[in-house]
Amino acid sequence: MRVLISTWSLQVGGGEVLAMNLAAELYRRGHEVFVFNQHAELVDPALVARLLPQGVKVLSMADNPISSFWAYKINALQQRLGRPARFYQRRQQAYLAECLRRYQIEVVSSHATVSDTICAPLAKQFGIPLVITEHGEYNKFLLEGRRDFLPILQAAQRILTVSYYCQHNLEQAFPELPTIETVYNGVVTEAHDAAEVRKQLHIPADAFVFGMVARGREDKGWEYAIKAFQRVKAEVKPKGQPLYLVLVGGSPYLQQLAAKYMEDTTIIFTGQVPNPDFYVACFQVGLLPTYFRAEALPLAVIEYMVSGKPSIATQVGGIPELLEPPTGPTGLLVPIESATYTPNLPALTAAMQQYYEQPDLYTSHASNALQASRQFMMATCATKYEHAFQTSVSSYFNK
């Protein structure tokens, strides 16, 4: 099958990483796979080299640099004149249309709302089934009171959501959607030696390490993790086991935090890295005190689970599905303050303190996490996507 996977960028992000991992797995299964990058300038070369096999062809407006340059210039002119800046999008659609024809694409898999907007009319024009994956953006729109995106969803042959939370909200808002089902994200991780990671980061071998992996956005809860960590250090009874916090991610915002907390040598900022699973190996507990309104099913929490690490995360989006599965709790949920939509800092501190002071609780949740993680293997995820693609193609041409 010739599959085009369209994504917002080729950088760190749940939807982006899932799209690249999916492309790689489908390619390994013998499919001809193309990845269309909506933002040609947003590329992490090290991440792409790590995740995408050379046989997966990356498409973007970077293939037409002169056209792209002038399209941006005309967009800027439209903005200055107070007109809708849509010229670049039209040029991008023309390029994507050329790719659909040239490579005889059989199904389009779209992984971002902007991508959906660009792909939907082309899929209809060329008679190609469109499969939309909802990574949480449409649920954010619902929270904001928006309903204007319904025609885009109705253009899909099939809608896949990354959590039952997202599926339920869409079905409640729009009872007559195309076929919709939940397919949990799959992850690809490598095993690493925790002792080697600690040695590289200059962390004592006997330290108790909290860690966090996420995009470098403020609303992922980075500073809440830092404040709770510092409170735990101040409140717990010393056990001869030093406490450390490892923060894995990069952005100007995180650089500001690193400067602000530089005097605390037990807080380590790794910066942007292409292999977060390397650092997760040295964690005891994974943190994600997010208050990002488009949170759906964070890959970071899944990666903690696959590494056998319990999580402490906020009760938003599909996170409860991860931390409270039928097989037993894999972590501790932290409530969100209803008035401010921010993490409850005392509860976050208490949860971190629980894992530090209660080894039996920690061991139980760590074991549950490893067991529950089996449903998040990339092979399982890709098999479900394959079925969705095949079913969409079959039903599209038989309707």
CSV table of C-alpha atoms in Angstrom, one decimal:
chain,number,residue,atom,x,y,z
A,1,MET,CA,0.0,0.0,0.0
A,2,ARG,CA,1.3,3.5,-0.8
A,3,VAL,CA,0.6,5.6,2.3
A,4,LEU,CA,1.2,9.4,2.8
A,5,ILE,CA,1.6,10.4,6.4
A,6,SER,CA,1.1,14.1,6.9
A,7,THR,CA,2.4,15.8,10.1
A,8,TRP,CA,2.8,19.3,11.5
A,9,SER,CA,6.6,19.1,11.8
A,10,LEU,CA,9.5,16.7,12.2
A,11,GLN,CA,10.5,17.7,15.7
A,12,VAL,CA,9.8,16.5,19.2
A,13,GLY,CA,6.1,16.2,19.9
A,14,GLY,CA,3.6,13.4,20.6
A,15,GLY,CA,1.9,13.5,17.2
A,16,GLU,CA,5.1,14.1,15.3
A,17,VAL,CA,7.0,11.2,16.9
A,18,LEU,CA,4.1,8.9,16.5
A,19,ALA,CA,3.8,9.8,12.8
A,20,MET,CA,7.5,9.1,12.3
A,21,ASN,CA,7.5,5.8,14.2
A,22,LEU,CA,4.4,4.7,12.4
A,23,ALA,CA,6.0,5.5,9.0
A,24,ALA,CA,9.1,3.5,10.0
A,25,GLU,CA,7.1,0.5,11.1
A,26,LEU,CA,4.9,0.5,8.0
A,27,TYR,CA,7.9,0.7,5.8
A,28,ARG,CA,9.5,-2.2,7.5
A,29,ARG,CA,6.3,-4.2,6.8
A,30,GLY,CA,6.7,-3.6,3.1
A,31,HIS,CA,4.5,-0.6,2.5
A,32,GLU,CA,5.7,2.4,0.4
A,33,VAL,CA,5.6,5.3,2.8
A,34,PHE,CA,5.9,9.0,2.3
A,35,VAL,CA,6.0,11.6,5.1
A,36,PHE,CA,4.7,15.1,4.3
A,37,ASN,CA,6.1,17.8,6.6
A,38,GLN,CA,3.8,20.8,6.8
A,39,HIS,CA,6.5,23.1,8.1
A,40,ALA,CA,9.7,22.5,6.1
A,41,GLU,CA,11.7,24.7,8.5
A,42,LEU,CA,10.7,22.7,11.6
A,43,VAL,CA,13.0,19.7,11.4
A,44,ASP,CA,15.2,18.1,14.0
A,45,PRO,CA,17.8,16.3,11.8
A,46,ALA,CA,19.1,14.1,14.6
A,47,LEU,CA,15.6,12.9,15.5
A,48,VAL,CA,14.7,12.3,11.9
A,49,ALA,CA,17.9,10.3,11.3
A,50,ARG,CA,17.1,8.2,14.4
A,51,LEU,CA,13.5,7.5,13.7
A,52,LEU,CA,13.0,7.4,9.9
A,53,PRO,CA,14.6,4.7,7.6
A,54,GLN,CA,16.2,6.1,4.5
A,55,GLY,CA,13.6,4.3,2.4
A,56,VAL,CA,10.8,6.6,3.8
A,57,LYS,CA,10.7,9.6,1.5
A,58,VAL,CA,10.2,13.0,3.3
A,59,LEU,CA,8.2,15.6,1.3
A,60,SER,CA,7.9,19.3,2.0
A,61,MET,CA,8.1,22.7,0.5
A,62,ALA,CA,11.8,22.5,1.0
A,63,ASP,CA,11.8,20.6,-2.2
A,64,ASN,CA,10.8,23.8,-4.0
A,65,PRO,CA,12.9,26.5,-2.1
A,66,ILE,CA,12.3,29.3,-4.6
A,67,SER,CA,8.5,28.8,-4.7
A,68,SER,CA,8.5,28.5,-0.9
A,69,PHE,CA,10.5,31.7,-0.5
A,70,TRP,CA,8.1,33.8,-2.6
A,71,ALA,CA,5.1,32.2,-1.1
A,72,TYR,CA,6.2,33.3,2.4
A,73,LYS,CA,6.9,36.8,1.0
A,74,ILE,CA,3.4,37.1,-0.5
A,75,ASN,CA,1.9,35.7,2.7
A,76,ALA,CA,3.7,38.5,4.6
A,77,LEU,CA,2.4,41.1,2.1
A,78,GLN,CA,-1.2,39.8,2.6
A,79,GLN,CA,-0.9,40.2,6.3
A,80,ARG,CA,0.4,43.8,6.0
A,81,LEU,CA,-2.6,44.6,3.7
A,82,GLY,CA,-5.0,43.1,6.3
A,83,ARG,CA,-6.0,40.2,4.1
A,84,PRO,CA,-6.1,36.5,5.0
A,85,ALA,CA,-2.6,35.1,4.6
A,86,ARG,CA,-3.4,32.0,2.6
A,87,PHE,CA,-1.1,32.1,-0.4
A,88,TYR,CA,1.5,29.8,1.2
A,89,GLN,CA,-1.1,27.3,2.1
A,90,ARG,CA,-2.4,27.3,-1.5
A,91,ARG,CA,1.1,26.7,-2.9
A,92,GLN,CA,1.6,24.0,-0.3
A,93,GLN,CA,-1.7,22.3,-1.4
A,94,ALA,CA,-0.6,22.5,-5.1
A,95,TYR,CA,2.7,20.8,-4.1
A,96,LEU,CA,0.9,18.1,-2.1
A,97,ALA,CA,-1.5,17.5,-5.0
A,98,GLU,CA,1.5,17.0,-7.3
A,99,CYS,CA,2.9,14.4,-4.8
A,100,LEU,CA,-0.4,12.6,-4.6
A,101,ARG,CA,-0.4,12.2,-8.4
A,102,ARG,CA,3.3,11.4,-8.8
A,103,TYR,CA,3.4,8.7,-6.1
A,104,GLN,CA,-0.1,7.4,-6.7
A,105,ILE,CA,-1.0,7.6,-3.0
A,106,GLU,CA,-3.7,5.1,-1.9
A,107,VAL,CA,-4.5,6.5,1.5
A,108,VAL,CA,-3.6,9.7,3.4
A,109,SER,CA,-3.0,9.6,7.2
A,110,SER,CA,-3.1,13.0,8.7
A,111,HIS,CA,-1.8,13.9,12.2
A,112,ALA,CA,-2.5,17.6,12.9
A,113,THR,CA,-5.5,19.9,12.5
A,114,VAL,CA,-3.7,22.2,10.0
A,115,SER,CA,-2.6,19.1,8.1
A,116,ASP,CA,-6.2,17.9,8.1
A,117,THR,CA,-7.3,21.3,6.6
A,118,ILE,CA,-4.8,21.0,3.8
A,119,CYS,CA,-5.3,17.3,3.1
A,120,ALA,CA,-9.1,17.0,3.2
A,121,PRO,CA,-10.0,18.9,0.0
A,122,LEU,CA,-7.2,17.2,-1.9
A,123,ALA,CA,-8.2,13.7,-0.7
A,124,LYS,CA,-11.7,14.4,-2.0
A,125,GLN,CA,-10.5,15.8,-5.3
A,126,PHE,CA,-8.3,12.8,-6.0
A,127,GLY,CA,-10.6,10.2,-4.6
A,128,ILE,CA,-8.2,9.1,-1.9
A,129,PRO,CA,-9.5,7.9,1.5
A,130,LEU,CA,-8.4,10.2,4.4
A,131,VAL,CA,-7.8,8.8,7.9
A,132,ILE,CA,-7.5,11.6,10.5
A,133,THR,CA,-5.8,11.0,13.8
A,134,GLU,CA,-6.9,13.2,16.7
A,135,HIS,CA,-4.0,13.9,19.0
A,136,GLY,CA,-5.9,16.3,21.2
A,137,GLU,CA,-6.2,19.5,19.2
A,138,TYR,CA,-9.8,19.1,18.3
A,139,ASN,CA,-10.6,18.4,22.0
A,140,LYS,CA,-8.9,21.7,22.8
A,141,PHE,CA,-11.1,23.4,20.3
A,142,LEU,CA,-14.1,21.9,22.0
A,143,LEU,CA,-13.0,23.3,25.4
A,144,GLU,CA,-12.7,26.7,23.7
A,145,GLY,CA,-16.3,26.4,22.4
A,146,ARG,CA,-15.3,25.9,18.8
A,147,ARG,CA,-17.4,23.7,16.5
A,148,ASP,CA,-16.3,25.1,13.1
A,149,PHE,CA,-14.0,22.2,12.3
A,150,LEU,CA,-16.9,19.6,11.8
A,151,PRO,CA,-16.7,19.7,8.0
A,152,ILE,CA,-13.0,18.6,8.2
A,153,LEU,CA,-13.8,15.6,10.4
A,154,GLN,CA,-16.7,14.7,8.1
A,155,ALA,CA,-14.4,14.6,5.1
A,156,ALA,CA,-12.5,11.7,6.7
A,157,GLN,CA,-13.2,8.1,5.9
A,158,ARG,CA,-12.2,7.1,9.4
A,159,ILE,CA,-11.2,9.0,12.5
A,160,LEU,CA,-8.6,7.5,15.0
A,161,THR,CA,-8.3,9.0,18.5
A,162,VAL,CA,-5.3,8.4,20.7
A,163,SER,CA,-7.4,8.0,23.8
A,164,TYR,CA,-11.0,7.1,24.8
A,165,TYR,CA,-11.2,10.6,26.4
A,166,CYS,CA,-10.8,12.2,23.0
A,167,GLN,CA,-13.2,9.7,21.3
A,168,HIS,CA,-15.9,10.3,23.9
A,169,ASN,CA,-15.7,14.1,23.6
A,170,LEU,CA,-15.9,14.0,19.8
A,171,GLU,CA,-18.9,11.6,19.9
A,172,GLN,CA,-20.7,13.7,22.4
A,173,ALA,CA,-20.2,16.9,20.4
A,174,PHE,CA,-20.9,15.4,17.0
A,175,PRO,CA,-23.1,12.2,17.0
A,176,GLU,CA,-22.9,11.7,13.2
A,177,LEU,CA,-19.2,11.5,12.6
A,178,PRO,CA,-17.5,9.0,10.3
A,179,THR,CA,-16.3,5.7,11.9
A,180,ILE,CA,-14.3,6.6,15.0
A,181,GLU,CA,-12.1,4.4,17.1
A,182,THR,CA,-9.3,4.7,19.7
A,183,VAL,CA,-5.9,3.4,18.8
A,184,TYR,CA,-3.4,3.9,21.6
A,185,ASN,CA,0.0,5.4,20.6
A,186,GLY,CA,2.9,3.0,20.2
A,187,VAL,CA,6.4,3.9,21.2
A,188,VAL,CA,9.9,2.7,20.2
A,189,THR,CA,12.5,2.7,22.9
A,190,GLU,CA,15.9,1.2,23.5
A,191,ALA,CA,17.3,-0.3,26.6
A,192,HIS,CA,20.1,1.7,28.3
A,193,ASP,CA,22.3,1.1,31.3
A,194,ALA,CA,21.0,3.4,34.2
A,195,ALA,CA,24.4,3.3,35.8
A,196,GLU,CA,26.1,4.7,32.7
A,197,VAL,CA,23.5,7.4,32.3
A,198,ARG,CA,24.0,8.5,35.9
A,199,LYS,CA,27.8,8.5,35.5
A,200,GLN,CA,27.4,10.7,32.4
A,201,LEU,CA,25.2,13.1,34.4
A,202,HIS,CA,27.3,13.0,37.5
A,203,ILE,CA,24.5,11.6,39.6
A,204,PRO,CA,25.4,9.4,42.6
A,205,ALA,CA,24.7,5.7,42.1
A,206,ASP,CA,22.4,5.6,45.2
A,207,ALA,CA,20.4,8.8,44.3
A,208,PHE,CA,16.6,8.7,44.0
A,209,VAL,CA,15.9,10.4,40.6
A,210,PHE,CA,12.8,12.1,39.5
A,211,GLY,CA,12.7,12.9,35.8
A,212,MET,CA,10.6,14.6,33.2
A,213,VAL,CA,10.4,14.4,29.4
A,214,ALA,CA,8.2,16.8,27.4
A,215,ARG,CA,8.1,19.5,24.8
A,216,GLY,CA,9.6,22.8,26.1
A,217,ARG,CA,6.3,24.5,26.7
A,218,GLU,CA,5.5,26.2,30.0
A,219,ASP,CA,2.1,24.5,30.2
A,220,LYS,CA,3.7,21.1,30.3
A,221,GLY,CA,4.4,21.9,34.0
A,222,TRP,CA,8.2,22.2,34.2
A,223,GLU,CA,8.3,24.8,36.9
A,224,TYR,CA,5.7,22.9,39.0
A,225,ALA,CA,8.0,19.9,38.8
A,226,ILE,CA,10.9,22.0,40.0
A,227,LYS,CA,9.0,23.6,42.9
A,228,ALA,CA,7.5,20.3,44.1
A,229,PHE,CA,11.0,18.7,43.9
A,230,GLN,CA,12.5,21.5,46.0
A,231,ARG,CA,9.7,21.2,48.6
A,232,VAL,CA,10.3,17.4,48.8
A,233,LYS,CA,14.0,17.9,49.4
A,234,ALA,CA,13.1,20.4,52.2
A,235,GLU,CA,10.4,18.2,53.9
A,236,VAL,CA,11.5,14.6,53.7
A,237,LYS,CA,13.5,12.9,56.4
A,238,PRO,CA,17.0,12.2,55.1
A,239,LYS,CA,17.5,8.5,54.3
A,240,GLY,CA,21.1,8.8,53.1
A,241,GLN,CA,19.6,8.7,49.6
A,242,PRO,CA,20.1,12.0,47.8
A,243,LEU,CA,17.4,13.4,45.5
A,244,TYR,CA,17.9,14.5,41.9
A,245,LEU,CA,15.7,15.9,39.2
A,246,VAL,CA,16.5,15.4,35.5
A,247,LEU,CA,14.6,17.6,33.0
A,248,VAL,CA,14.8,16.4,29.4
A,249,GLY,CA,13.8,18.9,26.7
A,250,GLY,CA,14.9,22.1,25.0
A,251,SER,CA,13.4,25.5,24.3
A,252,PRO,CA,14.1,29.2,25.2
A,253,TYR,CA,11.7,28.8,28.1
A,254,LEU,CA,13.7,25.9,29.5
A,255,GLN,CA,16.9,27.9,29.1
A,256,GLN,CA,15.3,30.6,31.2
A,257,LEU,CA,14.4,28.0,33.9
A,258,ALA,CA,18.0,26.6,33.8
A,259,ALA,CA,19.4,30.0,34.5
A,260,LYS,CA,16.8,30.7,37.2
A,261,TYR,CA,17.6,27.5,39.1
A,262,MET,CA,21.3,27.2,38.3
A,263,GLU,CA,22.4,27.3,41.9
A,264,ASP,CA,20.5,24.0,42.6
A,265,THR,CA,23.1,21.4,41.5
A,266,THR,CA,20.6,18.6,42.1
A,267,ILE,CA,18.5,19.8,39.1
A,268,ILE,CA,19.9,18.8,35.8
A,269,PHE,CA,18.7,20.2,32.4
A,270,THR,CA,19.8,18.1,29.5
A,271,GLY,CA,18.7,20.4,26.8
A,272,GLN,CA,17.2,19.2,23.5
A,273,VAL,CA,18.1,15.5,22.8
A,274,PRO,CA,17.2,13.0,20.1
A,275,ASN,CA,17.1,10.1,22.5
A,276,PRO,CA,15.1,10.8,25.7
A,277,ASP,CA,14.8,7.1,26.5
A,278,PHE,CA,18.5,7.2,27.3
A,279,TYR,CA,17.8,9.6,30.2
A,280,VAL,CA,14.6,7.9,31.2
A,281,ALA,CA,16.8,4.9,32.1
A,282,CYS,CA,18.2,6.7,35.1
A,283,PHE,CA,14.8,7.8,36.5
A,284,GLN,CA,13.1,6.2,39.4
A,285,VAL,CA,9.9,8.2,38.8
A,286,GLY,CA,8.6,10.0,35.7
A,287,LEU,CA,6.8,13.3,36.0
A,288,LEU,CA,4.3,15.2,33.8
A,289,PRO,CA,2.4,17.9,35.8
A,290,THR,CA,0.9,19.1,32.5
A,291,TYR,CA,-1.9,21.6,32.2
A,292,PHE,CA,-1.6,21.7,28.4
A,293,ARG,CA,-5.3,21.9,27.2
A,294,ALA,CA,-4.7,19.7,24.1
A,295,GLU,CA,-3.2,16.8,26.2
A,296,ALA,CA,-4.6,13.5,24.9
A,297,LEU,CA,-2.2,10.6,25.6
A,298,PRO,CA,1.3,11.7,26.3
A,299,LEU,CA,4.1,9.6,24.8
A,300,ALA,CA,6.3,10.6,27.7
A,301,VAL,CA,4.1,8.7,30.2
A,302,ILE,CA,4.0,5.7,27.9
A,303,GLU,CA,7.8,5.8,27.7
A,304,TYR,CA,8.1,5.9,31.5
A,305,MET,CA,5.8,2.8,31.7
A,306,VAL,CA,7.8,0.9,29.1
A,307,SER,CA,10.9,1.5,31.1
A,308,GLY,CA,9.1,0.2,34.2
A,309,LYS,CA,8.9,3.6,35.9
A,310,PRO,CA,5.8,4.7,37.7
A,311,SER,CA,4.5,8.2,36.8
A,312,ILE,CA,3.2,11.2,38.6
A,313,ALA,CA,1.0,13.2,36.3
A,314,THR,CA,-2.0,15.5,36.3
A,315,GLN,CA,-5.6,14.3,35.8
A,316,VAL,CA,-6.1,15.8,32.4
A,317,GLY,CA,-6.9,14.3,28.9
A,318,GLY,CA,-6.3,10.6,28.6
A,319,ILE,CA,-3.7,10.4,31.4
A,320,PRO,CA,-6.1,8.6,33.8
A,321,GLU,CA,-6.3,5.8,31.2
A,322,LEU,CA,-2.6,5.4,31.5
A,323,LEU,CA,-2.2,5.7,35.3
A,324,GLU,CA,-5.4,3.7,36.3
A,325,PRO,CA,-5.7,0.7,33.9
A,326,PRO,CA,-7.6,-2.4,34.9
A,327,THR,CA,-4.4,-4.2,35.7
A,328,GLY,CA,-3.6,-1.8,38.6
A,329,PRO,CA,-2.3,1.7,39.2
A,330,THR,CA,0.9,2.6,37.3
A,331,GLY,CA,1.3,6.0,39.0
A,332,LEU,CA,-0.3,8.7,41.0
A,333,LEU,CA,-2.7,11.3,39.7
A,334,VAL,CA,-2.5,15.0,40.7
A,335,PRO,CA,-5.7,17.1,40.5
A,336,ILE,CA,-5.9,20.3,38.5
A,337,GLU,CA,-7.1,23.4,40.2
A,338,SER,CA,-10.5,24.2,38.6
A,339,ALA,CA,-10.2,28.0,39.1
A,340,THR,CA,-6.8,28.4,37.4
A,341,TYR,CA,-6.4,25.1,35.4
A,342,THR,CA,-3.0,24.5,36.9
A,343,PRO,CA,-1.5,21.6,38.9
A,344,ASN,CA,-2.2,21.3,42.6
A,345,LEU,CA,1.3,21.9,43.9
A,346,PRO,CA,0.8,20.4,47.4
A,347,ALA,CA,-0.7,17.2,45.9
A,348,LEU,CA,2.2,17.0,43.4
A,349,THR,CA,4.7,17.4,46.3
A,350,ALA,CA,2.9,14.8,48.4
A,351,ALA,CA,2.9,12.3,45.5
A,352,MET,CA,6.6,12.7,45.0
A,353,GLN,CA,7.2,12.3,48.7
A,354,GLN,CA,5.1,9.1,48.8
A,355,TYR,CA,7.3,7.3,46.2
A,356,TYR,CA,10.4,8.4,48.0
A,357,GLU,CA,9.3,7.3,51.5
A,358,GLN,CA,7.1,4.2,50.6
A,359,PRO,CA,9.2,1.6,48.7
A,360,ASP,CA,6.4,-1.0,48.7
A,361,LEU,CA,4.1,1.4,46.9
A,362,TYR,CA,6.8,2.4,44.5
A,363,THR,CA,7.7,-1.3,43.7
A,364,SER,CA,4.0,-2.2,43.2
A,365,HIS,CA,3.3,0.7,40.8
A,366,ALA,CA,6.6,0.1,38.9
A,367,SER,CA,5.6,-3.5,38.3
A,368,ASN,CA,2.1,-2.5,37.2
A,369,ALA,CA,3.6,0.0,34.8
A,370,LEU,CA,5.8,-2.5,33.1
A,371,GLN,CA,2.9,-4.9,32.7
A,372,ALA,CA,0.4,-2.3,31.4
A,373,SER,CA,3.0,-1.0,28.9
A,374,ARG,CA,2.7,-4.1,26.7
A,375,GLN,CA,-0.4,-2.6,24.9
A,376,PHE,CA,1.7,0.4,23.8
A,377,MET,CA,4.2,-1.4,21.6
A,378,MET,CA,4.6,0.1,18.1
A,379,ALA,CA,3.9,-3.3,16.4
A,380,THR,CA,0.4,-3.3,18.1
A,381,CYS,CA,-0.2,0.3,17.1
A,382,ALA,CA,0.9,-0.2,13.5
A,383,THR,CA,-1.3,-3.3,13.0
A,384,LYS,CA,-4.3,-1.3,14.0
A,385,TYR,CA,-3.4,1.5,11.6
A,386,GLU,CA,-2.9,-1.1,8.8
A,387,HIS,CA,-6.4,-2.4,9.5
A,388,ALA,CA,-7.8,1.1,9.5
A,389,PHE,CA,-6.1,1.9,6.2
A,390,GLN,CA,-7.2,-1.3,4.5
A,391,THR,CA,-10.8,-1.0,5.8
A,392,SER,CA,-10.9,2.7,4.7
A,393,VAL,CA,-9.7,1.9,1.2
A,394,SER,CA,-12.1,-1.0,0.8
A,395,SER,CA,-15.1,0.9,2.1
A,396,TYR,CA,-14.3,4.0,0.1
A,397,PHE,CA,-14.2,2.3,-3.2
A,398,ASN,CA,-17.2,0.0,-2.4
A,399,LYS,CA,-19.6,2.7,-1.2
